[in-house]
JSON list of C-alpha atoms in Angstrom, two decimals:
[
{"chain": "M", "resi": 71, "resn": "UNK", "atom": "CA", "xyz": [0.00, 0.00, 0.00]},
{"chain": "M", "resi": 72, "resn": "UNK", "atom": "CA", "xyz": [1.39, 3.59, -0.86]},
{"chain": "M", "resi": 73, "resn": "UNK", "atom": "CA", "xyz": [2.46, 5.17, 1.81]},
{"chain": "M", "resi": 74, "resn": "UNK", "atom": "CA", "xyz": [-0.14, 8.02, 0.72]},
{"chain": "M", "resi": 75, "resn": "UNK", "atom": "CA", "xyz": [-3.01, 6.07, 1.69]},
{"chain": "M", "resi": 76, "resn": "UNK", "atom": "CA", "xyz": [-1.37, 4.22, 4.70]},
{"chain": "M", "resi": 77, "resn": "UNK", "atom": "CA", "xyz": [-1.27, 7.71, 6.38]},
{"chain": "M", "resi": 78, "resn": "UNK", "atom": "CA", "xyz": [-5.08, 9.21, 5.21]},
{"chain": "M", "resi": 79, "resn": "UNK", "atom": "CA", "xyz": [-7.15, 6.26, 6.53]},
{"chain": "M", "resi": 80, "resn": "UNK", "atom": "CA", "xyz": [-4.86, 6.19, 9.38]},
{"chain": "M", "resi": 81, "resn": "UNK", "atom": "CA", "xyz": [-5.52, 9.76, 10.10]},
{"chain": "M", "resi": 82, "resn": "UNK", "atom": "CA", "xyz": [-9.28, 9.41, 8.97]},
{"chain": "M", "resi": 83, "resn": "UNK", "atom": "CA", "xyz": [-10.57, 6.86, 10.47]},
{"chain": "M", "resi": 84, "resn": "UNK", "atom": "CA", "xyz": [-9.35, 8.18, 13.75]},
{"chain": "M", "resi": 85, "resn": "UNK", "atom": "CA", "xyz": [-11.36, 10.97, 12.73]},
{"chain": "M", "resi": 86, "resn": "UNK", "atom": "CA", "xyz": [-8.44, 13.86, 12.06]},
{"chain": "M", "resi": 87, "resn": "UNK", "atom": "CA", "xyz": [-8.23, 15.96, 8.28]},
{"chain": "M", "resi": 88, "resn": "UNK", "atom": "CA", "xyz": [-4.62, 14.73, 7.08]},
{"chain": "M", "resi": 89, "resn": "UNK", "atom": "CA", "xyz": [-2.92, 17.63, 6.04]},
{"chain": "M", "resi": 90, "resn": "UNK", "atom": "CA", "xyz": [0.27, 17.45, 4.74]},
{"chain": "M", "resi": 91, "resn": "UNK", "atom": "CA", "xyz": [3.01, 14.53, 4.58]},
{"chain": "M", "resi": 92, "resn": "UNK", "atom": "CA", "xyz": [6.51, 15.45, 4.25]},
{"chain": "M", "resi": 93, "resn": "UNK", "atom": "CA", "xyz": [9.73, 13.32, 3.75]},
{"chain": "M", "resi": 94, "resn": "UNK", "atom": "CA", "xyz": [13.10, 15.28, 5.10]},
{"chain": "M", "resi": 95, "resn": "UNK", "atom": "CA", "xyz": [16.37, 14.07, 4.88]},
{"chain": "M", "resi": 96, "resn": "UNK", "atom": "CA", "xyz": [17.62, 11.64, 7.40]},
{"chain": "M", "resi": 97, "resn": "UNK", "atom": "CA", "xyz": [14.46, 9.89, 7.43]},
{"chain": "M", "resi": 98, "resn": "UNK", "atom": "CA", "xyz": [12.33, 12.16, 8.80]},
{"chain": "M", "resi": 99, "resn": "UNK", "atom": "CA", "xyz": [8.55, 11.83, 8.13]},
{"chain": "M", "resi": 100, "resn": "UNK", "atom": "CA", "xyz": [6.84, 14.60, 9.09]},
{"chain": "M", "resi": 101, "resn": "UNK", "atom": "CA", "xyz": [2.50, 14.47, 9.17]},
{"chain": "M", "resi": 102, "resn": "UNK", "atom": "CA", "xyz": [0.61, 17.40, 9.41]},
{"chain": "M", "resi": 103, "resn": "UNK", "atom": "CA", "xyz": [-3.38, 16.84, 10.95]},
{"chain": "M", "resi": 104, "resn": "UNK", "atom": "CA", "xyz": [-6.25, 18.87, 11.73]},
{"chain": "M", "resi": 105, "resn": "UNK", "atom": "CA", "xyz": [-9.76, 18.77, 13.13]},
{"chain": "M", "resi": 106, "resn": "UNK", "atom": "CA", "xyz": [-12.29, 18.49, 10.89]},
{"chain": "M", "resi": 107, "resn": "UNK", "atom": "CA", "xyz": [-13.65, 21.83, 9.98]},
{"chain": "M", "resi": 108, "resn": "UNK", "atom": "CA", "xyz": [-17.74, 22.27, 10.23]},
{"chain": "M", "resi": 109, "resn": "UNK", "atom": "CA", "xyz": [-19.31, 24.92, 8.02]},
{"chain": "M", "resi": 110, "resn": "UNK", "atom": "CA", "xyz": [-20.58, 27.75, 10.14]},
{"chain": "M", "resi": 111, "resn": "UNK", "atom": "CA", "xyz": [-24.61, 27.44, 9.67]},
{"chain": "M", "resi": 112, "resn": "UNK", "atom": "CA", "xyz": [-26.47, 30.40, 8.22]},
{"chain": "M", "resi": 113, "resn": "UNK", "atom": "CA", "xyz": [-29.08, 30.16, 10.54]},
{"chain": "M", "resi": 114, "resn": "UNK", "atom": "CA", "xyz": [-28.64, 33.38, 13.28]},
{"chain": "M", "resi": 115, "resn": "UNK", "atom": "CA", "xyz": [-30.75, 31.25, 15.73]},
{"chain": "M", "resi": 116, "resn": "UNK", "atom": "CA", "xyz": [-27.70, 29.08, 16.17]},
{"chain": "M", "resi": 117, "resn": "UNK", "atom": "CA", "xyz": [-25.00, 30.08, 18.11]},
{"chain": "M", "resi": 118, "resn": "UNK", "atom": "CA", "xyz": [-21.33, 29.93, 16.39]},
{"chain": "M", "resi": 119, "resn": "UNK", "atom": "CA", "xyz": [-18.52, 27.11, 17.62]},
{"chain": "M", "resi": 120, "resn": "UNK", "atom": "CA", "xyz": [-15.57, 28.35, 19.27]},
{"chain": "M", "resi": 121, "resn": "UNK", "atom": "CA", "xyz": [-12.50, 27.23, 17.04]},
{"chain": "M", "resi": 122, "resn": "UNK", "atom": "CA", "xyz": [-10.65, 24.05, 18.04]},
{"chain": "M", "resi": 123, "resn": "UNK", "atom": "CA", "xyz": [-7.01, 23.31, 17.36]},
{"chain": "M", "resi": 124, "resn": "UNK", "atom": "CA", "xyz": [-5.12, 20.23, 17.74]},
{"chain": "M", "resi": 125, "resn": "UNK", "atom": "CA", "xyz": [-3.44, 18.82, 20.94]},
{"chain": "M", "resi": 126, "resn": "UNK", "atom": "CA", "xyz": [-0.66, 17.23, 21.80]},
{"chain": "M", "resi": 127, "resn": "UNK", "atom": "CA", "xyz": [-2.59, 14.22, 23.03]},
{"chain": "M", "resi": 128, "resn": "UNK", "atom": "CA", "xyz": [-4.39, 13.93, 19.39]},
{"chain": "M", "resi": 129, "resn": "UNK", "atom": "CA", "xyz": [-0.98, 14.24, 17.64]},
{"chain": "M", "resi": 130, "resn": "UNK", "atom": "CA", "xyz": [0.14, 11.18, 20.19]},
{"chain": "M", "resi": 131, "resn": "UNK", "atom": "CA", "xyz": [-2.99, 9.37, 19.26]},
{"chain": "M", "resi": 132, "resn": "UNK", "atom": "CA", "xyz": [-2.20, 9.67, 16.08]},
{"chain": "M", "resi": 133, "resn": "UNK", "atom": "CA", "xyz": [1.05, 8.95, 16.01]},
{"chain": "M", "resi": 134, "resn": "UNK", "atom": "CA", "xyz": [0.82, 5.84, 17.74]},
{"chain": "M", "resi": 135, "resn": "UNK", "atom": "CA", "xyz": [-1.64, 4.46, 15.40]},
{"chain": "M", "resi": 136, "resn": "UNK", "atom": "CA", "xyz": [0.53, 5.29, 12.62]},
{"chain": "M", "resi": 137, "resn": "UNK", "atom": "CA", "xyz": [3.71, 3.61, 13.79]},
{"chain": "M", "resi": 138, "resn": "UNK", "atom": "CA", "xyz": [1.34, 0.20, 14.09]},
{"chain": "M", "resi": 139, "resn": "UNK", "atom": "CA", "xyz": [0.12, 0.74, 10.99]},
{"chain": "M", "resi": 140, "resn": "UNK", "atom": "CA", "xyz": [3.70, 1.65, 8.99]},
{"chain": "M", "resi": 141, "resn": "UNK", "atom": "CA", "xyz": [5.52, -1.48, 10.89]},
{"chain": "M", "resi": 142, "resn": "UNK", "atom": "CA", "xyz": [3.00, -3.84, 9.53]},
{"chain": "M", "resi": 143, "resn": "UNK", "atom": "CA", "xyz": [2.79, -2.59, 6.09]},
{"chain": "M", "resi": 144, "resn": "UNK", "atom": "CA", "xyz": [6.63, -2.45, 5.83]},
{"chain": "M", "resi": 145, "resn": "UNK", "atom": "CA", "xyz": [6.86, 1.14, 5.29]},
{"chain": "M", "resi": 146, "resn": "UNK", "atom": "CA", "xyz": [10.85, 2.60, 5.90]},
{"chain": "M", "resi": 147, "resn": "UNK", "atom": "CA", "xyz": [11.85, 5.46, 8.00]},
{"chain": "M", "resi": 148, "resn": "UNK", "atom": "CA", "xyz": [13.66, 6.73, 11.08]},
{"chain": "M", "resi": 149, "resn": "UNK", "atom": "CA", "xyz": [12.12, 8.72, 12.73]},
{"chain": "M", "resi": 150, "resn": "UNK", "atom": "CA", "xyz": [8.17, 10.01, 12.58]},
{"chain": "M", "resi": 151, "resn": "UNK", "atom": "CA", "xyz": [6.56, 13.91, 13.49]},
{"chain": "M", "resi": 152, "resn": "UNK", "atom": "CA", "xyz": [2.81, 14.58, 13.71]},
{"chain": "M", "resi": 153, "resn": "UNK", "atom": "CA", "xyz": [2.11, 17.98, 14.59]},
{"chain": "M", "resi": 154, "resn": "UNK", "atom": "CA", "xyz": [-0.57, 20.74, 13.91]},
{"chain": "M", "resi": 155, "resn": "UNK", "atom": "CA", "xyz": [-0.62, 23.03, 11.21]},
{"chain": "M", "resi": 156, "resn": "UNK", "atom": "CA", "xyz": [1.47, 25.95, 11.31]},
{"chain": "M", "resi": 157, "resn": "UNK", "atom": "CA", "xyz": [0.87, 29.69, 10.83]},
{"chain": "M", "resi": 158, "resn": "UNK", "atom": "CA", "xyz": [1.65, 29.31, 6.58]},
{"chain": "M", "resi": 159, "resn": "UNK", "atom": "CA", "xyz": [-0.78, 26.02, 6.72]},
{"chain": "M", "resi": 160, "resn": "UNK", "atom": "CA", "xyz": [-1.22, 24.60, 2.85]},
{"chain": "M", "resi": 161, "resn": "UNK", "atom": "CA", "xyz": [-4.16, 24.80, 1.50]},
{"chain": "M", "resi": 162, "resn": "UNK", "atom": "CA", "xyz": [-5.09, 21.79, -0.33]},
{"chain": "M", "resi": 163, "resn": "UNK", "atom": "CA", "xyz": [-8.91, 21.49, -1.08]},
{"chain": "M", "resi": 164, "resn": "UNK", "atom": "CA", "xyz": [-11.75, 23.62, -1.36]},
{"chain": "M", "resi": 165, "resn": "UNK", "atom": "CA", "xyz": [-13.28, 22.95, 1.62]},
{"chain": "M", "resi": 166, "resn": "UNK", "atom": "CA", "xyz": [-10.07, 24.69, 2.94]},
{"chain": "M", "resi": 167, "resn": "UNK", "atom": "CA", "xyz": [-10.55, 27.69, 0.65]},
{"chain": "M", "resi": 168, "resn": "UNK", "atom": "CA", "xyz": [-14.09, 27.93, 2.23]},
{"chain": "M", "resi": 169, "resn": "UNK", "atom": "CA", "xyz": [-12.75, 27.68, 5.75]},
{"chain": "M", "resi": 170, "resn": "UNK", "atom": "CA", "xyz": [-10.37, 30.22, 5.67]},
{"chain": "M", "resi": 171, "resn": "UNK", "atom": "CA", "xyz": [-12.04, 32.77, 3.38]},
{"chain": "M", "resi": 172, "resn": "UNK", "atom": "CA", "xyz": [-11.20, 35.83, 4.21]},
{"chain": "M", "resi": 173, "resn": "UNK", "atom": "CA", "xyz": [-7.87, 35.29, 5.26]},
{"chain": "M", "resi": 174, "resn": "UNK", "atom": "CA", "xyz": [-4.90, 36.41, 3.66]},
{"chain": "M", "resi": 175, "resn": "UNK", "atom": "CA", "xyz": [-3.07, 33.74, 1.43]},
{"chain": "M", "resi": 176, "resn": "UNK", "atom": "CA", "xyz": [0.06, 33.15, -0.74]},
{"chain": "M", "resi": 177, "resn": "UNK", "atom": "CA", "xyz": [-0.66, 31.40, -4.02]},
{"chain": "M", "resi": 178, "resn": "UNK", "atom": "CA", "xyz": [1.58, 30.62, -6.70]},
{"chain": "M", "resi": 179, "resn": "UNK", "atom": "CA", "xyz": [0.15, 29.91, -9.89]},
{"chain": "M", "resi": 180, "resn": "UNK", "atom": "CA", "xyz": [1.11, 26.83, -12.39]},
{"chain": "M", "resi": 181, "resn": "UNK", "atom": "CA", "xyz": [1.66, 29.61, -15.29]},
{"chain": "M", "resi": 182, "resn": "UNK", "atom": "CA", "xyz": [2.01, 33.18, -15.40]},
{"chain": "M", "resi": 183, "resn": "UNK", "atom": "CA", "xyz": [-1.20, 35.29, -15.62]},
{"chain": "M", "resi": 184, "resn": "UNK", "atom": "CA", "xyz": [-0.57, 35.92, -19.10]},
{"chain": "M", "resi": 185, "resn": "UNK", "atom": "CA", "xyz": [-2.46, 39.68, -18.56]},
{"chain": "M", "resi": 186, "resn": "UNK", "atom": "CA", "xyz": [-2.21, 42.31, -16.02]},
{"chain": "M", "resi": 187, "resn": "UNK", "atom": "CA", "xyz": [-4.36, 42.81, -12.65]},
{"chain": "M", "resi": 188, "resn": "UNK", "atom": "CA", "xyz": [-5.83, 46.23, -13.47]},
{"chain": "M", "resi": 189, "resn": "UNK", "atom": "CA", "xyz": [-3.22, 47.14, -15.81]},
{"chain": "M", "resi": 190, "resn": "UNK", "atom": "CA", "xyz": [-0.50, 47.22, -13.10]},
{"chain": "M", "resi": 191, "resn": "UNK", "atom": "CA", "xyz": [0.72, 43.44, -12.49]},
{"chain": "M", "resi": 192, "resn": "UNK", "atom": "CA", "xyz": [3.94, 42.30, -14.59]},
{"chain": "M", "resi": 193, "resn": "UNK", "atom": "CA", "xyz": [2.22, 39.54, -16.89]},
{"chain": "M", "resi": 194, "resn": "UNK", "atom": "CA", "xyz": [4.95, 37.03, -16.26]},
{"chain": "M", "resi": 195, "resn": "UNK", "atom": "CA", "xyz": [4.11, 37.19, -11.90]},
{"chain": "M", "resi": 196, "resn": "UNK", "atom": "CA", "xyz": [3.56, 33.84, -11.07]},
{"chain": "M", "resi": 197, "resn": "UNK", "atom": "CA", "xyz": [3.57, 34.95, -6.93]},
{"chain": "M", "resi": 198, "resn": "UNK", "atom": "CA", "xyz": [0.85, 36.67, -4.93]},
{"chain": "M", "resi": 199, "resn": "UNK", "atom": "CA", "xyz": [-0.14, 37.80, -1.44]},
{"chain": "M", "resi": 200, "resn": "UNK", "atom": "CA", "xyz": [-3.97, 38.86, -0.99]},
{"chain": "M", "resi": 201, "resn": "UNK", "atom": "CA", "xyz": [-6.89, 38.49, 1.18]},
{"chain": "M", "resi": 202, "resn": "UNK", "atom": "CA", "xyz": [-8.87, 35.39, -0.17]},
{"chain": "M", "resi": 203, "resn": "UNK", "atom": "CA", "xyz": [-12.89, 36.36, -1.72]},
{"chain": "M", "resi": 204, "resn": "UNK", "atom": "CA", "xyz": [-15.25, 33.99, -3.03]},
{"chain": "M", "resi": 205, "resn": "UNK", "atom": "CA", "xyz": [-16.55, 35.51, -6.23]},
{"chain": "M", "resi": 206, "resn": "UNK", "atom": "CA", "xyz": [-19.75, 34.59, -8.34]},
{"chain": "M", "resi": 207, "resn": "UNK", "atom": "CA", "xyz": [-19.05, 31.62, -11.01]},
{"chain": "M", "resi": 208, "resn": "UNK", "atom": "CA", "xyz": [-18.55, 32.48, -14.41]},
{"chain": "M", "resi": 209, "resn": "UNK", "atom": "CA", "xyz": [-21.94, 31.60, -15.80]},
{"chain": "M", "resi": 210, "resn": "UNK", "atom": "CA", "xyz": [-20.10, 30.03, -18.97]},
{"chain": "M", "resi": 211, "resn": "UNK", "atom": "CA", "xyz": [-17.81, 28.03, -17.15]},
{"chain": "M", "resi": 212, "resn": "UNK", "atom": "CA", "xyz": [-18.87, 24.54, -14.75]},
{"chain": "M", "resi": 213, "resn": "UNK", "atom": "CA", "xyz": [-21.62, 25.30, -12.49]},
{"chain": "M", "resi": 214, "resn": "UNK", "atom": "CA", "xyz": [-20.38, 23.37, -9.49]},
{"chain": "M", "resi": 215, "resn": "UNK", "atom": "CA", "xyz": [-16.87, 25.34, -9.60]},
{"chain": "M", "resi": 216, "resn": "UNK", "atom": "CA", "xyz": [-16.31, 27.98, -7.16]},
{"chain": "M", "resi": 217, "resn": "UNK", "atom": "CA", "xyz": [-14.97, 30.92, -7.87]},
{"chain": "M", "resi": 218, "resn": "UNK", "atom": "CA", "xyz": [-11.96, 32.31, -6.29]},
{"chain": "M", "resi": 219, "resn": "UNK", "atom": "CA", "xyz": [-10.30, 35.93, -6.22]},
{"chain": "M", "resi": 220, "resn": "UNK", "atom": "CA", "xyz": [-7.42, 37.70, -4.14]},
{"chain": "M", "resi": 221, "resn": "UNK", "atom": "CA", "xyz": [-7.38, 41.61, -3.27]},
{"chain": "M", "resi": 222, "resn": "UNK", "atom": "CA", "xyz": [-4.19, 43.16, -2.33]},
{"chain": "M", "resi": 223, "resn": "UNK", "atom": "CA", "xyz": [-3.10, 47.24, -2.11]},
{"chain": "M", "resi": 224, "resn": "UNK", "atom": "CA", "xyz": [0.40, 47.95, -3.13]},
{"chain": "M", "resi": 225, "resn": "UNK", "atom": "CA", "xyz": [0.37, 50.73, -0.57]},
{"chain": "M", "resi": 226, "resn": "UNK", "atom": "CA", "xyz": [4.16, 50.19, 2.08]},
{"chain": "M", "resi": 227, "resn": "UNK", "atom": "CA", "xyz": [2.80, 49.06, 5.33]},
{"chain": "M", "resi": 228, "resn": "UNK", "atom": "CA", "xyz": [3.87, 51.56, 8.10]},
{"chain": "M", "resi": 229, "resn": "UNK", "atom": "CA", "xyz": [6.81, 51.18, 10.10]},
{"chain": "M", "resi": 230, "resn": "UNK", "atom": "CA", "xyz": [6.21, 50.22, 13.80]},
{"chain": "M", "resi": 231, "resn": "UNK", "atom": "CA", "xyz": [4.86, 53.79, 15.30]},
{"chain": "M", "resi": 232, "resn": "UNK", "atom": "CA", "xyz": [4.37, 55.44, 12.44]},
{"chain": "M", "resi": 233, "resn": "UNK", "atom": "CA", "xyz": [0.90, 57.95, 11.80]},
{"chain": "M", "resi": 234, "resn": "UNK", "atom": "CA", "xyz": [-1.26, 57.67, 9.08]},
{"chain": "M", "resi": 235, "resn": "UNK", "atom": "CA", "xyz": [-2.88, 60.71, 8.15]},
{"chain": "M", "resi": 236, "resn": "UNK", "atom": "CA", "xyz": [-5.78, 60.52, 7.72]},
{"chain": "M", "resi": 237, "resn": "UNK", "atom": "CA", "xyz": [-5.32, 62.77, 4.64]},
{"chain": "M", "resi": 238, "resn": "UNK", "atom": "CA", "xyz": [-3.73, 60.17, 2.50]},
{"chain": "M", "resi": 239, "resn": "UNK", "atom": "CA", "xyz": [-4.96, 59.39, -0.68]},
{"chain": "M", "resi": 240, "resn": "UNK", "atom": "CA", "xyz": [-5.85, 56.20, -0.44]},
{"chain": "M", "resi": 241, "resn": "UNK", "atom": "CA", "xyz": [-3.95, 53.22, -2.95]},
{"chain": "M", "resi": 242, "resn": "UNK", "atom": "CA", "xyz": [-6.53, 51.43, -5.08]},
{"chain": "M", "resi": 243, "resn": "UNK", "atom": "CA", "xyz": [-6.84, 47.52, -4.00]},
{"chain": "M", "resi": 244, "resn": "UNK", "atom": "CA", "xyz": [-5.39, 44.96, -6.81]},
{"chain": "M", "resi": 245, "resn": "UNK", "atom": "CA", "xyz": [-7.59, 42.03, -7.20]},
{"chain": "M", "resi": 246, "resn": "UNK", "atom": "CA", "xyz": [-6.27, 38.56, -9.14]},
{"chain": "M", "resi": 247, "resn": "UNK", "atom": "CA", "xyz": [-9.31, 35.94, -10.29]},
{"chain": "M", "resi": 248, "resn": "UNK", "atom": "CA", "xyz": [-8.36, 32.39, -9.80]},
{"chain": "M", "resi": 249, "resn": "UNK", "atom": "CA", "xyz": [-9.28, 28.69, -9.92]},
{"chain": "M", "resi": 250, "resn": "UNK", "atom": "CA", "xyz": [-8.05, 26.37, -7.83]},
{"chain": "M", "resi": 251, "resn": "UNK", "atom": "CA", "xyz": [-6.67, 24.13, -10.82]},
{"chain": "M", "resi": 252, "resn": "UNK", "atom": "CA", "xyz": [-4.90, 27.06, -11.51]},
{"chain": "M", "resi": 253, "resn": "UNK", "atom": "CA", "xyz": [-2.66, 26.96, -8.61]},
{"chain": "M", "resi": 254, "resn": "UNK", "atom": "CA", "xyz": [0.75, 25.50, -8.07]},
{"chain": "M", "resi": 255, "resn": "UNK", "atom": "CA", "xyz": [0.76, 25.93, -4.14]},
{"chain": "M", "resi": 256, "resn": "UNK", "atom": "CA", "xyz": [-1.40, 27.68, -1.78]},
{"chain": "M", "resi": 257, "resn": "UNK", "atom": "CA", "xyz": [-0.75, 28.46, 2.20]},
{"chain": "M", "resi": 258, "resn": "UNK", "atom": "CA", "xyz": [-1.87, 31.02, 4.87]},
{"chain": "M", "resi": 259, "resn": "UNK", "atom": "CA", "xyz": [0.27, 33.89, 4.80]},
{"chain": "M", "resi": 260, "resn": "UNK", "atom": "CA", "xyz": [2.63, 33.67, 8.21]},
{"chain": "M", "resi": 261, "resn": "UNK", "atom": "CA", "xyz": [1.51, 36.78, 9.28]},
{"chain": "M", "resi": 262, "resn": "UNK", "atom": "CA", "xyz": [1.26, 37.28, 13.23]},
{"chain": "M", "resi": 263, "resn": "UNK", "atom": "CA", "xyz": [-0.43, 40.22, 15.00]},
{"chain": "M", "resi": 264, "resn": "UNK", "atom": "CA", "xyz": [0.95, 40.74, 18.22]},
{"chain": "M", "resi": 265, "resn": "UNK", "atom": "CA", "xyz": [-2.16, 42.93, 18.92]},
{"chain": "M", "resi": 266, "resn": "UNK", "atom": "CA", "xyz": [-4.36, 39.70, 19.08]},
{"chain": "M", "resi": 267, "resn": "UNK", "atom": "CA", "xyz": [-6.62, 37.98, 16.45]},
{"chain": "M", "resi": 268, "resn": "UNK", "atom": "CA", "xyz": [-9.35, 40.61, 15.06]},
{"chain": "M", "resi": 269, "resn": "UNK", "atom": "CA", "xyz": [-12.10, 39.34, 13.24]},
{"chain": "M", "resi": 270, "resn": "UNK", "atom": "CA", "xyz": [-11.72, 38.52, 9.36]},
{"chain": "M", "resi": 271, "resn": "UNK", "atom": "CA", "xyz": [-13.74, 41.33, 8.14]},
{"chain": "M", "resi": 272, "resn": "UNK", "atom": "CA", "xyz": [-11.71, 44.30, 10.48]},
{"chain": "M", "resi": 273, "resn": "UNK", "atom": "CA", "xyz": [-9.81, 46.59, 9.02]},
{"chain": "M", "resi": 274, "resn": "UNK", "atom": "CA", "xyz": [-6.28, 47.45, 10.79]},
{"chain": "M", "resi": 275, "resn": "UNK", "atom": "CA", "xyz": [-6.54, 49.78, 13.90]},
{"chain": "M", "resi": 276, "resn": "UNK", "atom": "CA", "xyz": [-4.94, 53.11, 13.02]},
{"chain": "M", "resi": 277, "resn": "UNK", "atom": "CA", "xyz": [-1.94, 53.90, 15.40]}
]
């Protein structure tokens, strides 16, 4: 069995979202898990679920299960890691796209855009940085497909104590339209706020 699906009906059927598997040098196998993520309900009447995030008893759950299950099915390595996602956590499916909407994301895409963002993106960018929007589908195009955009500014973020006046002319947001098949790689950008976690839809507090 491929070592592929060794790890994802390990990790599922002990009820965990595999994440990520990784193979460093020295024999390192590194698995990334999560808890499964529940789409908020529309429905005001019911109240909203704090977030949960994984332990280190679930990552020794897991990882004990694993180790059973790689010794019988012959599978080679030295030593084995299962830990949470990080702060630049890959996104891999579009059920993580709709979790973390409104977040702000790194993509690289499989080709260059071939035309420019508003007239002001270099055609041949393959890299961007942008706070993730679902968009309506293209009526044209398949009707189950989501459709994905990113919005950036190109404005220098303020050095640490700097004013903003409030006089400044404000820089007009980029925005990039995407589909996921589009994509090379996708992750959360590692961005931490030492101010604590505002809500997805604040803007930044003015100094």
């Amino acid at each position: 069995m491929a070592l592929q699906q060794i790890v994802e009906q390990t990790v599922t059927g002990l009820g965990y979202d595999l994440v990520e598997i990784e193979r460093s040098a020295g024999g390192l196998l590194r698995i990334t898990i999560d808890l499964p993520w529940v789409q908020p309900s529309q429905d005001d009447a019911v109240p909203a679920q704090p977030e949960q995030f994984i332990t280190v008893e679930d990552c020794e759950k897991v990882t004990r299960q694993l180790q059973f299950a790689l010794e019988v099915e012959g599978t080679e390595y030295k030593r084995l890691e299962v830990s949470s996602p990080g702060i630049d956590r890959p996104l891999r499916h579009e059920q993580d796209y709709l979790r973390f909407e409104g977040e702000v994301i790194d993509i690289v895409l499989k080709s260059p855009m071939g035309v420019a963002a508003a007239g002001q993106v270099s055609a041949n960018r393959k890299k961007f940085r942008g706070r993730l929007e679902r968009i309506a589908a293209d009526p044209a195009a398949e009707p189950t497909k989501t459709a994905w955009r990113i919005t950036w500014s190109d404005a220098p973020e303020p050095k640490p104590g700097q004013r903003v006046s409030k006089k400044r002319v404000a820089v007009p947001l980029q925005a990039l339209d995407f589909a996921l098949d589009e994509l090379r790689e996708a992750r959360l950008a590692p961005i931490i706020d030492f101010k604590g976690r505002r809500p997805r839809d604040a803007e930044p507090a003015p100094d």
